[in-house]
Coordinates of C-alpha atoms and ligand atoms in Angstrom, one line a residue:
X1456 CA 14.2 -9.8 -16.7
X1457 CA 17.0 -8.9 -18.8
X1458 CA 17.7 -5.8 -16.9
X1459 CA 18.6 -4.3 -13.2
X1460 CA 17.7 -1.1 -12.0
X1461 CA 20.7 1.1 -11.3
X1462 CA 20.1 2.9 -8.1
X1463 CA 22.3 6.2 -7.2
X1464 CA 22.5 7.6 -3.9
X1465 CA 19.5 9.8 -4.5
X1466 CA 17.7 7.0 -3.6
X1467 CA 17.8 6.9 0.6
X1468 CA 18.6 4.0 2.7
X1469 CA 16.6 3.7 6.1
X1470 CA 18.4 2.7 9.3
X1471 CA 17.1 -0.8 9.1
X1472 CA 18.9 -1.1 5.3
X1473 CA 22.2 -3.4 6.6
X1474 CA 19.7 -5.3 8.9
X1475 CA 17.3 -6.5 6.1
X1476 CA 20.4 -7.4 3.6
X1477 CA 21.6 -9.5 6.2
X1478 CA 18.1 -11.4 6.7
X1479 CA 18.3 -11.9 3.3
X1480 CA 16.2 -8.9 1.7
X1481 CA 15.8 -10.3 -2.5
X1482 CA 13.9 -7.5 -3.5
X1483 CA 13.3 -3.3 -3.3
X1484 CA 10.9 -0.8 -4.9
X1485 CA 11.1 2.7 -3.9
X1486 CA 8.8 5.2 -2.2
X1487 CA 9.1 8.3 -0.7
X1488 CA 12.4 8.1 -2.9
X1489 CA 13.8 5.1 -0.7
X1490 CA 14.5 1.8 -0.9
X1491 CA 11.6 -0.1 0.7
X1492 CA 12.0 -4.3 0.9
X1493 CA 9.6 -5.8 -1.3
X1494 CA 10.6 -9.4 -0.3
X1495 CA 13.0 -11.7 1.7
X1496 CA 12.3 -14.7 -1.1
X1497 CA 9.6 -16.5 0.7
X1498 CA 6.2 -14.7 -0.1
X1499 CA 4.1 -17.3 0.7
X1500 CA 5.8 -17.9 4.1
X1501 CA 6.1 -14.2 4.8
X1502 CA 2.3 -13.8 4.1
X1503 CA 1.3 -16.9 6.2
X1504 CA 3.7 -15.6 9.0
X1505 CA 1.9 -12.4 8.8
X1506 CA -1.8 -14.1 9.1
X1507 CA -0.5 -16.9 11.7
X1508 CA 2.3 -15.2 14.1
X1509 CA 4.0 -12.3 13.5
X1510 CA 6.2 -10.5 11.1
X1511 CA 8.2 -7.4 11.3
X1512 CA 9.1 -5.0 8.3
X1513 CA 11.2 -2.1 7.5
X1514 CA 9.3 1.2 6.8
X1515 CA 11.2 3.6 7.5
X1516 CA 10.4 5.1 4.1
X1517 CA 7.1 5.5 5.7
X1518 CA 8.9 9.1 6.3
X1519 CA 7.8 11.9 8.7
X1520 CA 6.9 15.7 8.5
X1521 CA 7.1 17.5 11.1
X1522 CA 4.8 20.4 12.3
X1523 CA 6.3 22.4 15.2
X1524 CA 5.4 25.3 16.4
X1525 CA 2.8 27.8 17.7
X1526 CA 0.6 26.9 14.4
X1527 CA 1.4 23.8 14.1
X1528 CA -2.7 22.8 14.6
X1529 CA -3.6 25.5 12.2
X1530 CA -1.5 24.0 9.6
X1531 CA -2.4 20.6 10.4
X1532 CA -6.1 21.0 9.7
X1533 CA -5.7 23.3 7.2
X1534 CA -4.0 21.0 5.1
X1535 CA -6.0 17.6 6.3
X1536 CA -9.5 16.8 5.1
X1537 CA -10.8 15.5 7.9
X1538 CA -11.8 17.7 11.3
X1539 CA -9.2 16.4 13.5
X1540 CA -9.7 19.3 16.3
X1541 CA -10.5 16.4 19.0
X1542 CA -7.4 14.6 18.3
X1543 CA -5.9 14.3 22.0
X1544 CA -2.1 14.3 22.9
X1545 CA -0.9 10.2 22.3
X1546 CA -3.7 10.2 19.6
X1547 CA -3.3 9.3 15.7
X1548 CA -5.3 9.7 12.9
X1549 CA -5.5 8.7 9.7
X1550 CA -5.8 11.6 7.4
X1551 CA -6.7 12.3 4.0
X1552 CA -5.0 15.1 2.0
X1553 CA -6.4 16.7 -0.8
X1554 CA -5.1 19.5 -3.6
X1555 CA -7.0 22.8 -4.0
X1556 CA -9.3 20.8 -7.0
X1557 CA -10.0 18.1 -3.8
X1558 CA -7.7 15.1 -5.2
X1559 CA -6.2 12.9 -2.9
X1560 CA -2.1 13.9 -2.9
X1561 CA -1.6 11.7 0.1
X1562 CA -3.2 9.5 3.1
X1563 CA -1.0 9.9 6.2
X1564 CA -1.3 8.9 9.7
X1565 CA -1.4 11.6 11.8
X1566 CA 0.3 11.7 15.1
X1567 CA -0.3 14.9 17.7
X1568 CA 2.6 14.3 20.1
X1569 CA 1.7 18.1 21.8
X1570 CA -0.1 20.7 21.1
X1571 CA 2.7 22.3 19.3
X1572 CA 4.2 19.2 17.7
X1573 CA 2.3 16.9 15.0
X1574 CA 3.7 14.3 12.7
X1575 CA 2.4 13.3 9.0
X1576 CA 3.4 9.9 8.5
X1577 CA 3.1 10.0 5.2
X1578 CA 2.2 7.6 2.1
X1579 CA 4.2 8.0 -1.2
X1580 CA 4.1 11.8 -2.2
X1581 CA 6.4 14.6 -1.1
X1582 CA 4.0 16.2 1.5
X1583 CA 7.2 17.9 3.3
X1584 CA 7.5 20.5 0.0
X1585 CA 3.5 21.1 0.2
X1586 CA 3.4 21.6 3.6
X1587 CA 6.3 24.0 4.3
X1588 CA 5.3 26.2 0.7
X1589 CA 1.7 26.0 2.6
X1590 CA 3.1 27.5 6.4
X1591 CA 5.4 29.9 4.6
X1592 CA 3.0 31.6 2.0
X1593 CA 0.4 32.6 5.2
X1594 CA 2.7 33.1 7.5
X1595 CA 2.0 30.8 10.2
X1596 CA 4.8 30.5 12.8
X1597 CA 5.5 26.9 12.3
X1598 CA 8.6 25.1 11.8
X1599 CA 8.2 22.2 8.7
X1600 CA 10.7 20.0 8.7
X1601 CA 11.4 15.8 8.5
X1602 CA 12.8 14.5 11.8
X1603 CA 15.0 11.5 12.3
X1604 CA 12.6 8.9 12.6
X1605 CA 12.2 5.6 10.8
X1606 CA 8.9 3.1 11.6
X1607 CA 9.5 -0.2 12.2
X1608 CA 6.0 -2.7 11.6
X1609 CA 5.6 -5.2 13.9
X1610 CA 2.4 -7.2 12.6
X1611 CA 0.4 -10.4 13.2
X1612 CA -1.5 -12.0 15.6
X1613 CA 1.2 -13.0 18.0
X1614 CA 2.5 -8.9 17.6
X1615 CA 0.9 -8.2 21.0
X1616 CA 2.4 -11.1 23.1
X1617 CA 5.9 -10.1 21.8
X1618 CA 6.0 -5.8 22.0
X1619 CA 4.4 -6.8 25.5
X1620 CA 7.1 -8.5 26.0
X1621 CA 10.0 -6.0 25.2
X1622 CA 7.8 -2.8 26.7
X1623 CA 5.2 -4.3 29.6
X1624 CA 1.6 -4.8 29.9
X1625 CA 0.7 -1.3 29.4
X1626 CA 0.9 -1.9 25.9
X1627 CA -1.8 -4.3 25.6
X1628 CA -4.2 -0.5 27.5
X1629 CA -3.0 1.6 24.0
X1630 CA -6.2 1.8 21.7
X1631 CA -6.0 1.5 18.0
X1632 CA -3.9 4.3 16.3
X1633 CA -2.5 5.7 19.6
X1634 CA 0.9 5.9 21.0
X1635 CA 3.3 6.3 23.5
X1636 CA 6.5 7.8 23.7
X1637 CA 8.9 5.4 25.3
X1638 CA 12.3 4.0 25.1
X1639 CA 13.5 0.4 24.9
X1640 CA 17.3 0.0 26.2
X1641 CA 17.9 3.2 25.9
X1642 CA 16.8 3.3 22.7
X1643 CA 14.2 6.3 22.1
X1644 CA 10.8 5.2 20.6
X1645 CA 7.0 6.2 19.8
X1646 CA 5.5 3.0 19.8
X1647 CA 2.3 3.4 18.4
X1648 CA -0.7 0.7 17.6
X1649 CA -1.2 1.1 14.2
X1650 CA 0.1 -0.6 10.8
X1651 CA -0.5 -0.9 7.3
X1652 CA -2.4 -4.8 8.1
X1653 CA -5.8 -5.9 9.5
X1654 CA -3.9 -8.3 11.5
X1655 CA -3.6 -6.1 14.3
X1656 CA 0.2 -5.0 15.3
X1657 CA 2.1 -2.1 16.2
X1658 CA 4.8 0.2 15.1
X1659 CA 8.0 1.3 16.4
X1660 CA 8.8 5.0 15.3
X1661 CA 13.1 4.9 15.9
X1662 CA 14.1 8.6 17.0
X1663 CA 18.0 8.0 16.4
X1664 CA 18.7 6.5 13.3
X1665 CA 22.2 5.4 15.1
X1666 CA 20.3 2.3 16.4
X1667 CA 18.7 0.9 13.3
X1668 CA 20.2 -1.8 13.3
X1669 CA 20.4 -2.6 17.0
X1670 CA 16.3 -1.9 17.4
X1671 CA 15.8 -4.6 14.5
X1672 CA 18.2 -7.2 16.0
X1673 CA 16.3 -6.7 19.9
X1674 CA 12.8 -7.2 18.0
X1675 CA 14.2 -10.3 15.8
X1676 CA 15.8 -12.2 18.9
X1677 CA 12.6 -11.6 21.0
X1678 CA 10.4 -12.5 18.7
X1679 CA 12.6 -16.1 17.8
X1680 CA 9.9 -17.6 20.4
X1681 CA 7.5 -16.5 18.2
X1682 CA 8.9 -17.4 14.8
X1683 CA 9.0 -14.0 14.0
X1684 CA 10.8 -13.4 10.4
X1685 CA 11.4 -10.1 8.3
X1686 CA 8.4 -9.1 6.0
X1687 CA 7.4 -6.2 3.7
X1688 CA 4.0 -4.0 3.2
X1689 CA 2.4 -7.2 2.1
X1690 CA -0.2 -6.3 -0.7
X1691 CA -1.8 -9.9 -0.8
X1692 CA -3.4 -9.0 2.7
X1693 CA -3.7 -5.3 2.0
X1694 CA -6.1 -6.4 -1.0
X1695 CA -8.2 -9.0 0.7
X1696 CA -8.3 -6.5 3.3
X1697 CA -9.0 -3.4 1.2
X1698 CA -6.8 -1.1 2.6
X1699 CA -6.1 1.7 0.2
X1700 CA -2.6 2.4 -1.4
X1701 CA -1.8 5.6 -2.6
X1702 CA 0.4 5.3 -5.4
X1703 CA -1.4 1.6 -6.5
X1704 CA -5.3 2.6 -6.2
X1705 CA -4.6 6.4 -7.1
X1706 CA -1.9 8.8 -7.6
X1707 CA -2.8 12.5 -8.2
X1708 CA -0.2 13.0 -11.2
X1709 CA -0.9 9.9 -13.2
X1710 CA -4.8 8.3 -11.8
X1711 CA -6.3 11.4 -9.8
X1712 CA -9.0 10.5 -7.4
X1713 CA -10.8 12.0 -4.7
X1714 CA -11.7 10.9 -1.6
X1715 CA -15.1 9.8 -2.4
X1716 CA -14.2 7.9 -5.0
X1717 CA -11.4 5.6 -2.8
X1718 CA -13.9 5.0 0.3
X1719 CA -12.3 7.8 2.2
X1720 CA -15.8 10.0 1.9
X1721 CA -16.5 9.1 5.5
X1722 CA -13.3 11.0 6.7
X1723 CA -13.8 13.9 5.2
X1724 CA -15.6 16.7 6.7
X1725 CA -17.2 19.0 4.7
X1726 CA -20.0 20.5 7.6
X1727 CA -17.7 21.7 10.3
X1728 CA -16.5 25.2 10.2
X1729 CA -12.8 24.6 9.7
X1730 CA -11.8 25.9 6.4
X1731 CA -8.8 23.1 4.7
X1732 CA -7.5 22.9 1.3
X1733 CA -10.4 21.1 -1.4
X1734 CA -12.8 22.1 1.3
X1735 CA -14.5 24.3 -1.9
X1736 CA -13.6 21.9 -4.8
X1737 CA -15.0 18.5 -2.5
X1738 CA -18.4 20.4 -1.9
X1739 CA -19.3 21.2 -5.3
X1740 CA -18.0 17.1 -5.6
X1741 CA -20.6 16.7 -3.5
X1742 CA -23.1 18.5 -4.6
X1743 CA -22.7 17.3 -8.6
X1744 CA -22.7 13.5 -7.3
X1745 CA -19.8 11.5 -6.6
X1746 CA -19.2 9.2 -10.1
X1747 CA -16.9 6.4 -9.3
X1748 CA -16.3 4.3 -6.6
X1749 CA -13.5 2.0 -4.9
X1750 CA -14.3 -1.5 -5.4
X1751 CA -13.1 -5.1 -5.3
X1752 CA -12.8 -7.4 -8.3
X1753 CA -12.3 -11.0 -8.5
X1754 CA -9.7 -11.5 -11.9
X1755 CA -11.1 -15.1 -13.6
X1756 CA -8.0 -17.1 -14.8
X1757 CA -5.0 -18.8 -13.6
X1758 CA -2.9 -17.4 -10.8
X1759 CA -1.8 -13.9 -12.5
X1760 CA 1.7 -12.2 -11.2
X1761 CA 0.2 -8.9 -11.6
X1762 CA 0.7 -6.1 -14.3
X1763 CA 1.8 -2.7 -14.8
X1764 CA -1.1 -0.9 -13.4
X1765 CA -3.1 0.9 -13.9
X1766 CA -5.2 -1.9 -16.2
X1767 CA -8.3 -0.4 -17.9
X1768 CA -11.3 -2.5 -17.0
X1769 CA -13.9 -2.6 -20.4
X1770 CA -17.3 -3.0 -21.1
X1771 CA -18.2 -3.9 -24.9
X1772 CA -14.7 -2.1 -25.4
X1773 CA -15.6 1.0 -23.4
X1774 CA -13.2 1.9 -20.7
X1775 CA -15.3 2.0 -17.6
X1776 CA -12.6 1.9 -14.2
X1777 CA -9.2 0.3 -14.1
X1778 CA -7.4 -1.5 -12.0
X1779 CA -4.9 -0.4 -9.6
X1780 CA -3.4 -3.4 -8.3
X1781 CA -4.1 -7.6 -8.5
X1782 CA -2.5 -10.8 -6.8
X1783 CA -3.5 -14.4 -6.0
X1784 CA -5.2 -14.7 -2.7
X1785 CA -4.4 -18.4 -1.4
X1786 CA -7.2 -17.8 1.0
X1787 CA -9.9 -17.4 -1.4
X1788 CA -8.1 -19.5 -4.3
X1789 CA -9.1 -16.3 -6.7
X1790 CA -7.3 -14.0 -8.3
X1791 CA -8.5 -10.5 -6.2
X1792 CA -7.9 -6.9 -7.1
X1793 CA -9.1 -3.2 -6.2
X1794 CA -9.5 -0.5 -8.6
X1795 CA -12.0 2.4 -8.9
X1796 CA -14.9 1.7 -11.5
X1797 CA -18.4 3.8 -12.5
X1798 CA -21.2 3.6 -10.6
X1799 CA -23.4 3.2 -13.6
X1800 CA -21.6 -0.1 -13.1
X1801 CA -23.9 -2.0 -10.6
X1802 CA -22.6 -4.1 -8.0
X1803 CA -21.7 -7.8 -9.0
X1804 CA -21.9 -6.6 -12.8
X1805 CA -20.0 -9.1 -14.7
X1806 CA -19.9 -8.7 -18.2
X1807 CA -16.1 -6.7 -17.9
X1808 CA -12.8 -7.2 -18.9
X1809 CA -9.3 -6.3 -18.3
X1810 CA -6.2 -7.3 -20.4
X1811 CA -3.0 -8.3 -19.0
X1812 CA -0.1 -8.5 -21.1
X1813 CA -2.1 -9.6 -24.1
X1814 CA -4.2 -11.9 -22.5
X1815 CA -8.2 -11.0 -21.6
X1816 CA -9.5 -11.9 -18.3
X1817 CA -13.1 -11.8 -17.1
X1818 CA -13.6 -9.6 -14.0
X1819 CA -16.3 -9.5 -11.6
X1820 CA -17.1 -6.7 -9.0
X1821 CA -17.5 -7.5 -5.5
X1822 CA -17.9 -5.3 -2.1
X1823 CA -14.9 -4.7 -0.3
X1824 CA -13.1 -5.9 2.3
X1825 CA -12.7 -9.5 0.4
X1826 CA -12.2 -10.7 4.2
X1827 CA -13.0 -8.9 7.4
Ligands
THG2508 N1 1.6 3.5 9.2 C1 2.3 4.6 9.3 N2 2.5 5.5 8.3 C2 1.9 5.1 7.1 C3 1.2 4.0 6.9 C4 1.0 3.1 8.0 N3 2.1 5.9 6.0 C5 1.8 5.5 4.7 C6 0.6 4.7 4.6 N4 0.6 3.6 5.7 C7 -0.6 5.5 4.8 N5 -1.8 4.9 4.5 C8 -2.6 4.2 5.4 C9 -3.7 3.5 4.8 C10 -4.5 2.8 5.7 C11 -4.3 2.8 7.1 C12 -3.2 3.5 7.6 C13 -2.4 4.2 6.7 C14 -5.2 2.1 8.0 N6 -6.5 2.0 7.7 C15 -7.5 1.3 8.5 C16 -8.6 0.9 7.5 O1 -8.7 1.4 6.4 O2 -9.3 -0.1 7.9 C17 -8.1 2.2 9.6 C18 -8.7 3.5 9.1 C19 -9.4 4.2 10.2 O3 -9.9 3.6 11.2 O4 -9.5 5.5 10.2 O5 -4.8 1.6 9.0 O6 0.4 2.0 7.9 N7 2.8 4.9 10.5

């Protein structure tokens, strides 16, 4: 390209920042107005790192909200769409948030680390504003706020063996999404099984952003018996996996969706007696029929790098989906994408095409995950 991207300081660095230049970071993008590594040069070896042993990555723009406070529960489910009333102490939960109309504005993981005290770990849209406008204009007594705390991904096959390692057995007893609050030389922690892979892993939420640095260089030297190496969000396995993006598969502002239509319908409860933002708006969704629906597609062609997405999918030249987001899978040899197309579409139609920078490709539907 024939251009950088000038980045000013309103563009945040997370604690792990001087630690991932100094492994050799080559690439950014931003989210949650942060830099977020994209790639240490290598993202063939990251991936198969990733699949085969273990990787770790900095996302501490994965940023927090927190709810504290007497209402912090009322808050919490009145802005989640999902009943999460039997969330236990130590529990997560992933969490779709809707508008009033019931678009998706974000997808966080929720964590409940009292009764008083939640976190929204939250994908890329500034739930922090929407949240505290929410607790202040019906006066709940609940404190909204973002607390120093920066995830760390640890993720891979061999992810277990090595946080069992640096924290004890006990770790191997945490089921999926929970956590723990914990400390490792001194060094305060939630470490939580959870991760934005189906590789299985776990995540290190750092409580002092004083230690960045040191947490990334204990978990890099343990992990040297495992080959571990620095990684990124890697969207290659997120697609074959079919793990949603907010921001690549839909973005309220720019390609609103709701929950039904981005495979989040089972999360979302319309029959239980807890009134939450869309609640209204999602029930007449209902009730008219849901239109669209996440799918995968397989993109014919060479290799592609990708494209500026969203990429309108056509049908003798109508428009009738688009795709979010596409990238080579070496697994399956294909080119493999998700977007959100019509159900009038059937399954496996393939008479459709997208364009890519001038260029028509043939694309097929296919059910998601592309592997399990
Ligand atoms: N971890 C943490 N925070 C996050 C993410 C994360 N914030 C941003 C983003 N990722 C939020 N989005 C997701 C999307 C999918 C999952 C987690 C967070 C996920 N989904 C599983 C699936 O779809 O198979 C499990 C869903 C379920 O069982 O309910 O893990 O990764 N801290």
């Amino acid at each position: 390209m024939a251009f950088s991207l000038g980045i000013g300081s309103n563009i945040r660095k997370s604690p792990y920042f001087d630690a991932t230049v100094a492994d050799g970071v080559q690439s950014f993008s931003v989210y949650n107005h942060m830099y977020l590594p994209a790639h240490f040069g290598d993202p063939q070896g990251e991936y198969e790192r990733l699949l085969n042993g273990v990787a770790m990555w900095d996302v501490g723009a994965q940023r927090q909200v927190e709810l504290l406070g007497p209402d912090a529960a009322q808050l919490a489910q009145y802005i989640c769409a999902r009943d999460i009333s039997d969330t236990a102490v130590g529990q997560g939960r992933y969490v779709p948030i809707c508008n009033h109309d019931g678009i998706l504005i974000n997808d966080p993981v929720l964590l409940k680390l009292s009764a008083e005290q939640f976190w929204l770990s939250i994908a890329d849209s500034d739930i922090e504003l929407w949240a505290s406008a929410i607790a202040a204009e019906r006066g709940l007594e609940v404190r909204v706020s973002e607390p120093d705390v920066s995830p760390l991904a640890v993720q891979g096959p061999k992810a277990a063996a090595l946080i069992a390692q640096l924290f004890g057995d006990w770790i191997h007893e945490l089921k999926y999404f929970w956590f723990r609050e914990t400390s490792l030389q001194d060094i305060p922690l939630v470490l939580a099984r959870s991760g934005w892979s189906k590789q299985g892993g776990f995540e290190l939420y750092l409580r002092d952003a004083v230690y960045g640095r040191q947490l990334w260089d204990l978990v890099r030297e343990a992990g040297h018996t495992y080959d571990i190496g620095p990684g990124a969000p890697n969207d290659v396995e997120r697609l074959e996996s079919g793990l949603l993006s907010y921001g690549a598969d839909a973005r309220a502002q720019t390609f609103p969706a709701n929950p039904f239509e981005v495979g989040l319908g089972k999360l979302v409860d319309l029959d239980g007696p807890d009134d939450f933002i869309g609640k209204q708006a999602l029930l007449k969704i209902r009730a008219d029929g849901v239109k669209r629906r996440l799918s995968g597609f397989f993109v014919q062609g060479d290799p592609v790098a990708g494209s500026e997405h969203p990429a309108p999918i056509l049908q003798n030249g109508v428009e009738v989906g688009s795709i979010g987001e596409m990238a080579y899978s070496s697994r399956l040899r294909k080119n493999i994408a998700i977007g959100i197309i019509s159900n009038d579409i059937s399954d496996f139609a393939d008479n459709l095409v997208i364009s890519i920078n001038n260029a028509t490709h043939a694309v097929t539907t296919t059910a998601l995950p592309f592997i399990r």
